[in-house]
C-alpha positions as MATLAB code, in Angstrom:
seq = 'MTMNFDVVIIGGGLAGLTCGIALQEKGKKCVIINNGQAAIDFSSGSMDLLGQLPSGRKILSLEQNYTALYQQLPQHPYCLIGKEKTFAKAQQFEQLAASLNLDLVGSHLQNHLRITPLGGLRSTWLSPNSVPTVQGNEPFAYQKIAVLGIEGYHDFQPQLLADNLKQTPSFAHCELSTAYLHIPELDQLRDNAREFRSVNIAQLLEHKLAFADLVKEIQQASQGAEAIFLPACFGLDDQSFFNALKQAVGLAIFELPTLPPSLLGIRQHKQLRARFEQLGGLMLNGDKALKAKFDNGKVSHIYTQLHQQDPIVAEHFVLATGSYFSNGLVAEFEQIFEPIFHSDIIGCKTFDKTDRLSWTANRFSAPQPYQSAGVAINSRCQVQKEGEFVPNLYAIGNVLGGFNSLELGCGSGVAVVTALTVADEILKG';
ca = [
      13.383   30.860    3.976;
      13.814   33.899    1.720;
      16.890   36.125    1.443;
      16.122   39.852    1.235;
      18.260   42.506   -0.466;
      17.834   45.978   -1.870;
      19.357   44.915   -5.203;
      20.050   41.564   -6.859;
      22.720   41.740   -9.588;
      22.989   38.729  -11.881;
      26.538   38.542  -13.214;
      29.873   39.237  -11.522;
      31.884   40.729  -14.387;
      32.933   44.330  -15.071;
      29.345   45.642  -15.395;
      27.901   43.791  -12.397;
      30.759   44.652  -10.038;
      30.885   48.310  -11.104;
      27.148   48.652  -10.458;
      27.439   46.781   -7.137;
      30.316   48.949   -5.904;
      28.474   52.186   -6.780;
      25.361   50.985   -4.918;
      27.189   49.599   -1.871;
      29.076   52.900   -1.533;
      25.690   54.608   -1.135;
      24.436   52.135    1.480;
      22.372   49.755   -0.660;
      22.451   46.067    0.314;
      23.479   44.113   -2.798;
      24.021   40.489   -3.745;
      25.787   39.363   -6.909;
      24.882   35.960   -8.334;
      28.140   34.901   -9.957;
      28.058   31.866  -12.226;
      31.798   31.608  -12.954;
      34.546   33.275  -14.939;
      33.627   36.556  -16.612;
      34.810   38.028  -19.912;
      37.088   40.428  -17.994;
      39.291   37.430  -17.063;
      40.032   36.991  -20.764;
      40.440   40.674  -21.655;
      43.610   42.583  -22.519;
      43.298   44.797  -19.429;
      42.606   47.816  -21.651;
      39.077   49.240  -21.777;
      37.450   50.605  -24.933;
      34.957   53.483  -25.070;
      34.467   53.573  -28.860;
      37.052   52.653  -31.478;
      35.104   53.068  -34.701;
      31.739   54.131  -36.079;
      29.257   51.688  -37.649;
      30.351   53.093  -41.039;
      33.787   51.567  -40.367;
      35.612   54.859  -39.811;
      38.223   54.663  -37.018;
      37.921   57.431  -34.433;
      40.065   58.930  -31.675;
      37.333   60.723  -29.744;
      33.772   59.633  -28.921;
      32.962   63.207  -27.926;
      33.798   64.519  -31.404;
      31.906   61.669  -33.091;
      28.859   61.275  -30.839;
      26.508   62.944  -33.350;
      27.720   60.626  -36.127;
      27.164   57.605  -33.850;
      23.645   58.823  -33.053;
      22.848   59.286  -36.740;
      24.194   55.869  -37.714;
      23.054   53.799  -34.703;
      20.392   55.571  -32.585;
      19.674   52.391  -30.565;
      23.286   52.206  -29.254;
      23.221   52.365  -25.409;
      25.227   55.626  -25.466;
      22.564   57.163  -27.722;
      19.700   55.920  -25.555;
      21.348   57.246  -22.377;
      22.320   60.581  -23.949;
      25.592   62.405  -24.594;
      25.867   64.311  -21.318;
      25.189   61.306  -19.098;
      27.428   58.981  -21.151;
      30.445   61.240  -20.657;
      29.607   61.906  -17.003;
      29.524   58.165  -16.334;
      32.763   57.546  -18.262;
      34.440   60.226  -16.137;
      32.892   58.759  -12.972;
      34.432   55.375  -13.814;
      37.848   56.988  -14.311;
      37.553   58.357  -10.764;
      36.343   54.993   -9.430;
      39.286   53.206  -11.095;
      41.698   55.681   -9.481;
      40.135   55.105   -6.039;
      40.509   51.326   -6.549;
      44.181   51.698   -7.544;
      43.571   49.934  -10.849;
      46.635   51.805  -12.204;
      44.880   52.865  -15.428;
      45.905   55.691  -17.753;
      43.788   57.416  -20.410;
      40.893   59.841  -20.787;
      37.343   59.716  -22.178;
      38.232   62.873  -24.140;
      40.615   61.074  -26.493;
      41.672   57.481  -27.186;
      45.307   56.434  -27.068;
      47.009   53.537  -28.875;
      48.138   50.443  -26.998;
      50.702   47.975  -28.323;
      49.166   44.576  -29.051;
      51.064   41.288  -28.422;
      51.488   40.955  -32.203;
      53.108   44.381  -32.520;
      50.110   46.293  -33.840;
      48.562   49.496  -32.464;
      44.973   49.452  -31.188;
      42.866   52.456  -30.215;
      41.534   52.301  -26.640;
      40.219   54.397  -23.737;
      42.007   53.160  -20.592;
      45.067   50.938  -20.247;
      47.119   49.651  -17.308;
      50.073   52.006  -16.798;
      52.358   48.975  -17.147;
      51.340   48.526  -20.816;
      53.262   50.384  -23.573;
      51.102   53.091  -25.195;
      51.507   55.999  -27.614;
      49.367   59.048  -28.373;
      48.514   59.463  -32.048;
      51.616   59.353  -34.250;
      53.999   60.500  -31.515;
      57.249   58.507  -31.386;
      57.575   56.005  -28.528;
      59.502   57.487  -25.604;
      62.443   55.030  -25.785;
      64.806   54.187  -28.613;
      66.524   50.923  -27.572;
      63.979   48.235  -26.701;
      64.595   44.613  -25.697;
      61.617   42.287  -26.271;
      62.059   39.352  -23.903;
      60.084   36.125  -24.101;
      60.154   33.139  -21.752;
      61.809   29.954  -22.981;
      59.162   27.357  -23.899;
      56.263   29.821  -23.521;
      54.554   30.011  -26.925;
      51.788   32.514  -26.112;
      54.221   35.400  -26.672;
      56.463   35.655  -29.746;
      59.187   38.334  -29.340;
      60.496   38.229  -32.928;
      57.039   38.566  -34.473;
      56.217   41.475  -32.165;
      59.519   43.224  -32.921;
      59.199   42.751  -36.707;
      55.671   44.178  -36.752;
      56.493   47.092  -34.436;
      59.226   48.239  -36.821;
      56.532   48.781  -39.480;
      54.656   51.383  -37.365;
      55.612   55.090  -37.521;
      55.736   55.437  -33.708;
      58.529   52.825  -33.534;
      60.380   53.617  -36.760;
      63.191   55.281  -34.765;
      63.607   52.310  -32.396;
      66.302   49.633  -32.230;
      64.598   46.380  -31.204;
      66.394   43.276  -29.964;
      64.888   39.955  -28.836;
      65.942   37.321  -26.331;
      64.495   34.627  -24.075;
      64.554   34.248  -20.305;
      65.127   30.708  -19.038;
      63.910   31.061  -15.388;
      64.804   27.595  -13.946;
      61.847   27.715  -11.507;
      59.524   27.185  -14.491;
      61.083   23.888  -15.602;
      58.297   21.843  -14.006;
      55.711   23.709  -16.125;
      57.631   23.238  -19.384;
      56.961   19.487  -19.281;
      53.234   20.129  -19.805;
      52.421   22.723  -22.455;
      48.784   22.940  -21.315;
      49.909   24.172  -17.893;
      52.454   26.632  -19.285;
      50.112   29.621  -19.191;
      50.453   33.151  -17.806;
      48.441   32.400  -14.636;
      50.488   29.282  -13.787;
      53.743   31.145  -14.439;
      52.661   34.043  -12.201;
      51.697   31.671   -9.367;
      55.051   29.911   -9.468;
      57.125   33.069   -9.781;
      55.351   34.794   -6.904;
      55.692   31.935   -4.453;
      58.772   29.905   -5.411;
      61.053   32.414   -7.046;
      64.642   33.415   -6.500;
      63.784   37.084   -7.167;
      67.392   38.282   -7.386;
      68.153   35.644  -10.043;
      65.231   36.822  -12.174;
      66.380   40.442  -11.917;
      69.899   39.450  -12.965;
      68.638   37.385  -15.910;
      66.466   40.268  -17.193;
      69.356   42.729  -16.860;
      71.698   40.429  -18.809;
      69.136   39.682  -21.543;
      68.323   43.373  -22.044;
      71.741   43.983  -23.697;
      71.961   47.682  -22.859;
      68.360   48.528  -23.783;
      66.543   51.530  -22.286;
      63.175   49.766  -22.193;
      62.048   46.140  -21.890;
      58.845   44.510  -23.171;
      57.773   41.356  -21.291;
      54.708   39.083  -21.473;
      52.227   39.821  -18.653;
      53.229   36.892  -16.432;
      54.517   38.772  -13.387;
      52.083   39.562  -10.556;
      48.876   37.643   -9.987;
      46.738   39.766   -7.650;
      47.861   43.275   -8.586;
      50.816   45.166  -10.069;
      52.974   45.149   -6.926;
      55.204   42.212   -8.015;
      55.680   43.770  -11.459;
      56.461   47.166   -9.894;
      59.028   45.589   -7.565;
      60.655   43.864  -10.545;
      60.770   47.132  -12.491;
      62.393   48.951   -9.575;
      64.986   46.196   -9.005;
      65.968   45.964  -12.690;
      66.326   49.751  -12.866;
      64.977   50.133  -16.417;
      61.642   51.055  -17.991;
      59.743   47.752  -18.099;
      56.406   47.227  -19.840;
      54.125   44.181  -19.980;
      51.931   42.991  -22.832;
      48.780   40.852  -22.565;
      49.102   37.263  -23.748;
      46.571   34.733  -25.002;
      43.627   34.290  -22.577;
      43.205   33.888  -19.700;
      44.804   37.307  -19.269;
      46.651   38.256  -16.107;
      45.864   41.948  -16.672;
      42.114   41.302  -16.783;
      42.241   38.870  -13.850;
      43.977   41.481  -11.669;
      41.236   44.028  -12.387;
      38.515   41.461  -11.678;
      40.084   40.577   -8.308;
      40.432   44.223   -7.285;
      36.829   45.060   -8.223;
      35.500   42.031   -6.388;
      37.607   42.780   -3.299;
      36.195   46.324   -3.129;
      32.609   45.103   -3.511;
      33.069   42.649   -0.642;
      34.923   45.208    1.536;
      31.867   47.449    1.172;
      29.652   44.658    2.530;
      28.348   43.227   -0.755;
      27.612   39.483   -0.892;
      28.940   37.276   -3.708;
      27.034   34.047   -4.374;
      29.820   32.318   -6.296;
      29.203   29.208   -8.359;
      25.457   29.858   -8.387;
      23.239   30.393  -11.409;
      19.993   32.358  -11.746;
      17.348   30.064  -13.225;
      14.013   31.879  -13.321;
      12.150   34.874  -11.973;
       8.658   35.462  -10.643;
       6.681   38.534  -11.698;
       3.997   40.270   -9.646;
       1.880   43.126  -11.067;
       4.339   43.736  -13.875;
       7.411   43.820  -11.588;
      10.004   41.195  -10.675;
       9.290   40.008   -7.134;
      11.924   37.323   -6.601;
      14.378   35.033   -8.319;
      15.295   31.358   -7.993;
      18.847   30.078   -8.421;
      20.449   26.666   -8.824;
      21.475   26.597   -5.151;
      18.271   28.272   -3.934;
      15.516   26.557   -5.889;
      13.222   26.379   -2.858;
      14.302   29.588   -1.114;
      13.816   32.576   -3.441;
      15.935   35.718   -3.327;
      13.775   38.807   -2.845;
      14.728   42.408   -3.700;
      13.337   45.786   -4.697;
      15.476   45.987   -7.837;
      17.048   43.435  -10.188;
      19.985   44.048  -12.550;
      20.785   41.721  -15.467;
      24.547   41.784  -16.085;
      25.047   38.295  -17.490;
      27.088   39.214  -20.561;
      26.634   37.804  -24.044;
      26.955   34.291  -25.527;
      30.358   33.648  -23.902;
      28.868   33.622  -20.395;
      25.413   32.309  -21.430;
      23.730   35.649  -20.819;
      22.315   35.054  -24.299;
      21.562   31.640  -25.762;
      21.508   30.846  -29.479;
      19.561   27.802  -30.597;
      18.957   26.766  -34.187;
      15.693   28.705  -34.477;
      16.000   31.425  -31.821;
      18.244   33.715  -29.803;
      16.923   34.416  -26.312;
      17.754   35.694  -22.834;
      17.095   32.689  -20.558;
      16.200   34.177  -17.135;
      13.568   36.879  -17.743;
      12.868   36.111  -21.436;
      13.346   39.767  -22.284;
      12.617   41.187  -25.740;
      15.573   40.827  -28.121;
      16.732   43.464  -30.599;
      19.625   43.578  -33.075;
      21.021   45.733  -35.850;
      19.166   46.700  -39.042;
      20.030   43.495  -40.914;
      19.240   41.167  -37.990;
      15.810   39.525  -37.850;
      15.435   37.184  -34.866;
      12.823   35.129  -36.741;
      15.005   34.643  -39.842;
      18.068   32.537  -39.125;
      19.637   33.405  -42.500;
      19.894   37.046  -41.368;
      22.047   36.143  -38.335;
      25.312   35.787  -40.248;
      27.173   37.668  -42.964;
      28.502   35.902  -46.069;
      32.110   36.783  -45.296;
      33.531   34.968  -42.278;
      35.708   37.950  -41.286;
      32.865   40.504  -41.565;
      30.940   41.767  -38.500;
      28.246   39.181  -37.825;
      24.649   40.415  -37.279;
      24.000   37.890  -34.455;
      26.687   39.697  -32.414;
      24.383   42.728  -32.242;
      21.505   40.723  -30.738;
      20.637   41.339  -27.101;
      18.163   42.686  -24.584;
      16.045   45.742  -25.473;
      16.161   48.655  -22.993;
      15.029   52.291  -22.707;
      17.008   55.411  -21.714;
      16.884   54.313  -18.040;
      18.225   50.842  -18.951;
      14.914   49.251  -17.932;
      14.305   45.911  -19.653;
      11.607   45.503  -22.270;
       9.462   42.353  -21.990;
       6.515   41.662  -24.273;
       6.597   45.263  -25.454;
       6.473   46.792  -21.950;
       9.316   48.104  -19.788;
       9.653   46.403  -16.395;
       9.988   49.167  -13.729;
      12.393   47.337  -11.368;
      14.407   45.258  -13.882;
      17.492   46.746  -15.544;
      20.064   45.375  -18.011;
      23.694   46.483  -18.332;
      26.814   45.527  -20.285;
      27.151   43.068  -23.143;
      23.763   41.398  -22.644;
      22.341   44.533  -24.327;
      21.355   44.501  -27.995;
      21.330   46.933  -30.886;
      25.103   47.259  -31.344;
      28.147   45.063  -32.027;
      30.719   45.738  -29.311;
      33.458   43.744  -31.080;
      33.051   45.679  -34.323;
      32.769   49.110  -32.671;
      35.288   48.603  -29.844;
      32.993   49.708  -27.033;
      32.323   46.672  -24.798;
      33.990   47.935  -21.614;
      32.637   51.446  -22.064;
      29.063   50.207  -22.460;
      29.540   47.964  -19.397;
      30.615   50.752  -17.025;
      28.448   53.557  -18.463;
      25.264   51.465  -18.223;
      26.286   50.085  -14.807;
      26.717   53.551  -13.303;
      23.551   54.815  -15.039;
      21.524   52.020  -13.418;
      23.117   52.655  -10.017;
      21.853   56.257  -10.313;
      18.366   55.121  -11.345;
      18.123   52.778   -8.345;
      19.441   55.396   -5.908;
      16.872   57.910   -7.235;
      14.053   55.466   -6.509;
];
């Protein structure tokens, strides 16, 4: 028995869900083959469009630096897709995020700076409105700030954050104090450090909490501050618990991402998935795409771990499996490959897929050439296989090659821009 769809999307992360939502909204029947946790579950909750050029120069605006990017890295997905379409798709995602109530702030016209958990400033495109941000060198809006940790929770260090923040111009005028919340309801987690993580804390607080006691403890620990910084441990499914806490405390409260898994990324993932399913999309969770069958140069159907005898048939196929983290790419001693369609692999100038010594840089902290390896595409995001582009097979997000998303700070931007570009291509056809 075969299952028939308009579009099969392999990968249920930011790219796959964004593409699926855009297609379902236009009446296409989509299935997402979702193998497990996606990179978005481990992300800060902020989304990057482009943080720096390949030359290493930090930038505030992709629009003002697009020509430089094109000159330095013409195979970057933004350069393949084109300037006009890249910005149109970035703007389209901003509108989609607003319709999903993702509570994001920021603009594709100019990056802002978000506060990192270590007290640094990082350039980014979109951030949850619950996260403290500044624009350029403007001073932070509040002077007296209390940085509050949770007793026994080591993934967030208030003193380190406060000490580092004082070194940045935007916080030079601020008075920072630190303290710890005890929260008796968490005592059962403190006995096992491995379970004392943001997700476990959020689950306990949401379901077993004396809310009024928490509000009182935060108010007392704030010591007359105007603003409070907390670890992102409050509110599992969306921001409603955090918003309620902010309203009850009566002060400006901000949350900062902690070590992965990240509550801010998990919230976004849940909201995207909920919208896809509300629109009628089907999630095949815990399943894994194994191999595809080609007919006359096109993909005809795909076999998965749970459907090895019953293939999934569709008109279009979208590869959104991510990079090494989610096994969208596999690195063996002698080769780097994409395991489902065996697409052609490209990398940066110094990367040669046949020469293993070219995969790494001498300095451990330097950008590594293997991180730029990935699937080759054209301007329509069609996948290249054996030198030819497959008409009904597309690739989106971090499975793509020719750029290093970690070095350039563009992973989320590439994910949503390529996802919405492919949705357009499929709807045209």
